[in-house]
């Protein structure tokens, strides 16, 4: 006389989805086999959903990094001009033009620097979301090891984040003083930060585009 095994409705439904007949659920050992097969169906769905989210995150980060690099490049030339020719005591037309330019450049750079800080968290979030797509990757740490660009991109992004924070602090302090005492300092920092930001953006794009 065989054992009568009670199978909950949810397991019966999973058995039907998996194409498992009633005979597969007769007996204690086969009941566990049923659960394993039903769970196995969930793994591709989870990986597929994570892949879709990860691919969208990849595209967003590449586009945002490219936009940030373009805006930064647009601010470098005015920054050089301000460093060389800024003279608040002068009432010349050139000084008035530089004062108008520095307002515009500062606003653009605040956006760029703010994004650089956020991009560190976006990179980690995207790498974590991609983890289910790669064998052996449990979290962002595993995803960053998938190719040779992952950890260099992370290091460059951390450095850029720190420098961007310093620039924002200098800009806030400089904007509160009527005579802009830190204007040359903050734009020198901007020139030094530019290569780091461009390298970081390149490494991020290389890492994300090289994922398979």
Coordinates of C-alpha atoms in Angstrom, one line a residue:
X1 CA 0.0 0.0 0.0
X2 CA 1.6 3.3 -1.1
X3 CA 2.0 6.4 1.0
X4 CA -0.5 9.2 0.4
X5 CA 1.4 12.4 0.1
X6 CA -0.5 15.7 0.5
X7 CA 0.7 18.1 -2.2
X8 CA -0.4 21.8 -1.7
X9 CA -2.3 23.5 -4.6
X10 CA 0.7 25.8 -5.3
X11 CA 3.0 22.8 -5.8
X12 CA 0.4 21.1 -8.1
X13 CA 0.2 24.3 -10.2
X14 CA 4.0 24.4 -10.4
X15 CA 4.0 20.8 -11.5
X16 CA 1.6 21.6 -14.3
X17 CA 3.7 24.5 -15.4
X18 CA 6.8 22.3 -15.4
X19 CA 5.0 19.6 -17.4
X20 CA 5.4 17.1 -14.5
X21 CA 2.7 14.5 -14.4
X22 CA 0.9 13.3 -11.3
X23 CA 3.2 10.3 -11.0
X24 CA 6.1 12.6 -10.2
X25 CA 4.4 13.7 -7.0
X26 CA 3.7 10.2 -5.7
X27 CA 6.2 9.5 -2.9
X28 CA 8.4 11.5 -0.6
X29 CA 11.5 11.5 -2.8
X30 CA 9.7 12.6 -5.8
X31 CA 8.0 15.5 -4.0
X32 CA 11.4 17.0 -3.4
X33 CA 12.2 16.5 -7.1
X34 CA 9.1 18.4 -8.0
X35 CA 10.1 21.4 -5.8
X36 CA 13.5 21.4 -7.3
X37 CA 12.2 21.5 -10.9
X38 CA 9.6 24.2 -10.0
X39 CA 12.3 26.4 -8.5
X40 CA 14.6 25.8 -11.5
X41 CA 12.0 27.4 -13.6
X42 CA 12.2 30.6 -11.6
X43 CA 16.0 31.1 -12.1
X44 CA 15.8 32.0 -15.8
X45 CA 13.0 34.4 -15.1
X46 CA 15.0 36.1 -12.4
X47 CA 18.1 36.3 -14.5
X48 CA 16.1 37.6 -17.5
X49 CA 14.5 40.4 -15.4
X50 CA 17.9 41.3 -13.9
X51 CA 19.4 41.3 -17.3
X52 CA 16.8 43.7 -18.6
X53 CA 17.3 46.1 -15.7
X54 CA 21.0 45.8 -16.0
X55 CA 21.1 46.6 -19.7
X56 CA 18.9 49.7 -19.1
X57 CA 21.3 50.8 -16.4
X58 CA 24.3 50.2 -18.7
X59 CA 22.8 52.4 -21.4
X60 CA 21.8 55.1 -18.9
X61 CA 25.3 55.2 -17.4
X62 CA 27.1 55.3 -20.7
X63 CA 24.9 58.1 -22.0
X64 CA 25.2 60.1 -18.8
X65 CA 29.0 59.7 -18.6
X66 CA 29.3 60.8 -22.2
X67 CA 27.1 63.9 -21.5
X68 CA 29.2 64.7 -18.4
X69 CA 32.4 64.5 -20.4
X70 CA 31.0 66.8 -23.1
X71 CA 29.9 69.4 -20.6
X72 CA 33.2 69.2 -18.8
X73 CA 35.1 69.8 -22.0
X74 CA 32.9 72.8 -22.7
X75 CA 33.8 74.3 -19.4
X76 CA 37.6 73.8 -19.7
X77 CA 38.2 76.7 -22.1
X78 CA 36.4 79.3 -20.1
X79 CA 38.1 78.0 -17.0
X80 CA 41.6 78.6 -18.6
X81 CA 40.5 82.1 -19.6
X82 CA 39.2 82.9 -16.1
X83 CA 42.5 81.6 -14.5
X84 CA 44.6 83.8 -16.8
X85 CA 42.6 87.0 -17.0
X86 CA 40.3 87.3 -14.0
X87 CA 40.7 90.8 -12.4
X88 CA 37.8 91.9 -10.2
X89 CA 39.2 95.4 -9.9
X90 CA 38.9 95.9 -13.6
X91 CA 35.8 97.3 -15.2
X92 CA 36.7 96.3 -18.7
X93 CA 34.4 94.6 -21.1
X94 CA 36.5 91.4 -21.0
X95 CA 36.1 91.2 -17.2
X96 CA 32.3 91.7 -17.4
X97 CA 32.3 88.9 -20.0
X98 CA 34.3 86.6 -17.7
X99 CA 31.9 87.3 -14.8
X100 CA 29.0 86.3 -16.9
X101 CA 30.9 83.2 -18.1
X102 CA 31.8 82.1 -14.6
X103 CA 28.2 82.0 -13.5
X104 CA 27.3 79.8 -16.5
X105 CA 30.3 77.5 -16.1
X106 CA 29.7 77.2 -12.3
X107 CA 26.1 76.1 -12.8
X108 CA 27.1 73.5 -15.5
X109 CA 30.0 72.2 -13.3
X110 CA 27.7 71.8 -10.3
X111 CA 25.5 69.5 -12.4
X112 CA 28.5 67.6 -13.6
X113 CA 30.1 67.2 -10.2
X114 CA 26.8 66.2 -8.6
X115 CA 26.4 63.5 -11.2
X116 CA 29.9 62.2 -10.5
X117 CA 29.0 61.7 -6.9
X118 CA 25.8 59.9 -7.8
X119 CA 27.6 57.8 -10.5
X120 CA 29.5 55.9 -7.9
X121 CA 26.2 54.6 -6.4
X122 CA 24.8 54.0 -9.9
X123 CA 27.8 51.9 -10.9
X124 CA 27.5 49.8 -7.8
X125 CA 23.8 49.4 -8.2
X126 CA 24.1 48.4 -11.9
X127 CA 26.9 45.9 -11.1
X128 CA 24.8 44.4 -8.4
X129 CA 21.7 44.2 -10.7
X130 CA 23.8 42.4 -13.3
X131 CA 25.1 39.8 -10.9
X132 CA 22.5 37.1 -11.7
X133 CA 23.6 37.1 -15.3
X134 CA 27.1 35.8 -14.5
X135 CA 28.0 32.4 -13.1
X136 CA 29.5 32.7 -9.6
X137 CA 28.7 36.4 -9.2
X138 CA 26.7 36.9 -6.0
X139 CA 26.8 40.7 -5.9
X140 CA 28.5 43.8 -7.3
X141 CA 31.9 42.5 -6.3
X142 CA 31.5 39.5 -8.6
X143 CA 30.1 41.5 -11.5
X144 CA 33.1 43.9 -11.4
X145 CA 35.4 40.9 -11.9
X146 CA 33.8 39.9 -15.1
X147 CA 36.3 41.8 -17.2
X148 CA 39.5 43.8 -16.6
X149 CA 37.8 47.2 -16.6
X150 CA 35.5 46.7 -13.6
X151 CA 37.7 47.5 -10.6
X152 CA 39.8 50.2 -12.4
X153 CA 36.5 51.9 -13.2
X154 CA 35.4 51.6 -9.6
X155 CA 38.7 53.1 -8.3
X156 CA 38.6 55.9 -10.9
X157 CA 34.9 56.6 -10.0
X158 CA 35.7 56.8 -6.2
X159 CA 38.6 59.2 -6.9
X160 CA 36.4 61.3 -9.2
X161 CA 33.7 61.3 -6.5
X162 CA 36.1 62.7 -3.9
X163 CA 37.5 65.4 -6.1
X164 CA 34.0 66.4 -7.2
X165 CA 33.0 66.8 -3.6
X166 CA 36.0 69.0 -3.0
X167 CA 35.2 71.1 -6.0
X168 CA 31.6 71.6 -4.8
X169 CA 32.8 72.7 -1.4
X170 CA 35.2 75.2 -2.9
X171 CA 32.5 76.5 -5.2
X172 CA 30.1 76.9 -2.3
X173 CA 32.6 78.8 -0.2
X174 CA 33.7 81.0 -3.2
X175 CA 30.2 81.9 -4.2
X176 CA 29.4 83.3 -0.7
X177 CA 32.2 85.8 -0.8
X178 CA 31.7 89.0 -2.7
X179 CA 35.2 89.1 -4.1
X180 CA 35.4 85.4 -5.2
X181 CA 38.7 84.7 -3.4
X182 CA 38.8 81.0 -4.5
X183 CA 37.8 81.4 -8.1
X184 CA 41.3 80.6 -9.5
X185 CA 41.7 77.7 -7.0
X186 CA 38.5 76.0 -7.9
X187 CA 39.1 76.3 -11.7
X188 CA 42.6 75.0 -11.3
X189 CA 41.1 72.0 -9.4
X190 CA 38.6 71.7 -12.3
X191 CA 41.5 71.4 -14.8
X192 CA 43.2 68.8 -12.7
X193 CA 39.9 66.9 -12.2
X194 CA 39.1 66.8 -15.9
X195 CA 41.6 64.1 -17.0
X196 CA 40.5 61.9 -14.0
X197 CA 36.9 62.3 -14.9
X198 CA 37.5 61.5 -18.5
X199 CA 39.5 58.4 -17.7
X200 CA 36.8 57.3 -15.2
X201 CA 34.0 57.8 -17.8
X202 CA 36.1 55.9 -20.4
X203 CA 36.7 53.0 -18.0
X204 CA 33.0 52.9 -17.0
X205 CA 31.9 52.7 -20.6
X206 CA 34.6 50.1 -21.4
X207 CA 33.4 47.9 -18.5
X208 CA 29.7 48.2 -19.3
X209 CA 30.1 47.7 -23.1
X210 CA 32.5 44.7 -22.7
X211 CA 30.0 42.8 -20.6
X212 CA 28.6 39.6 -22.3

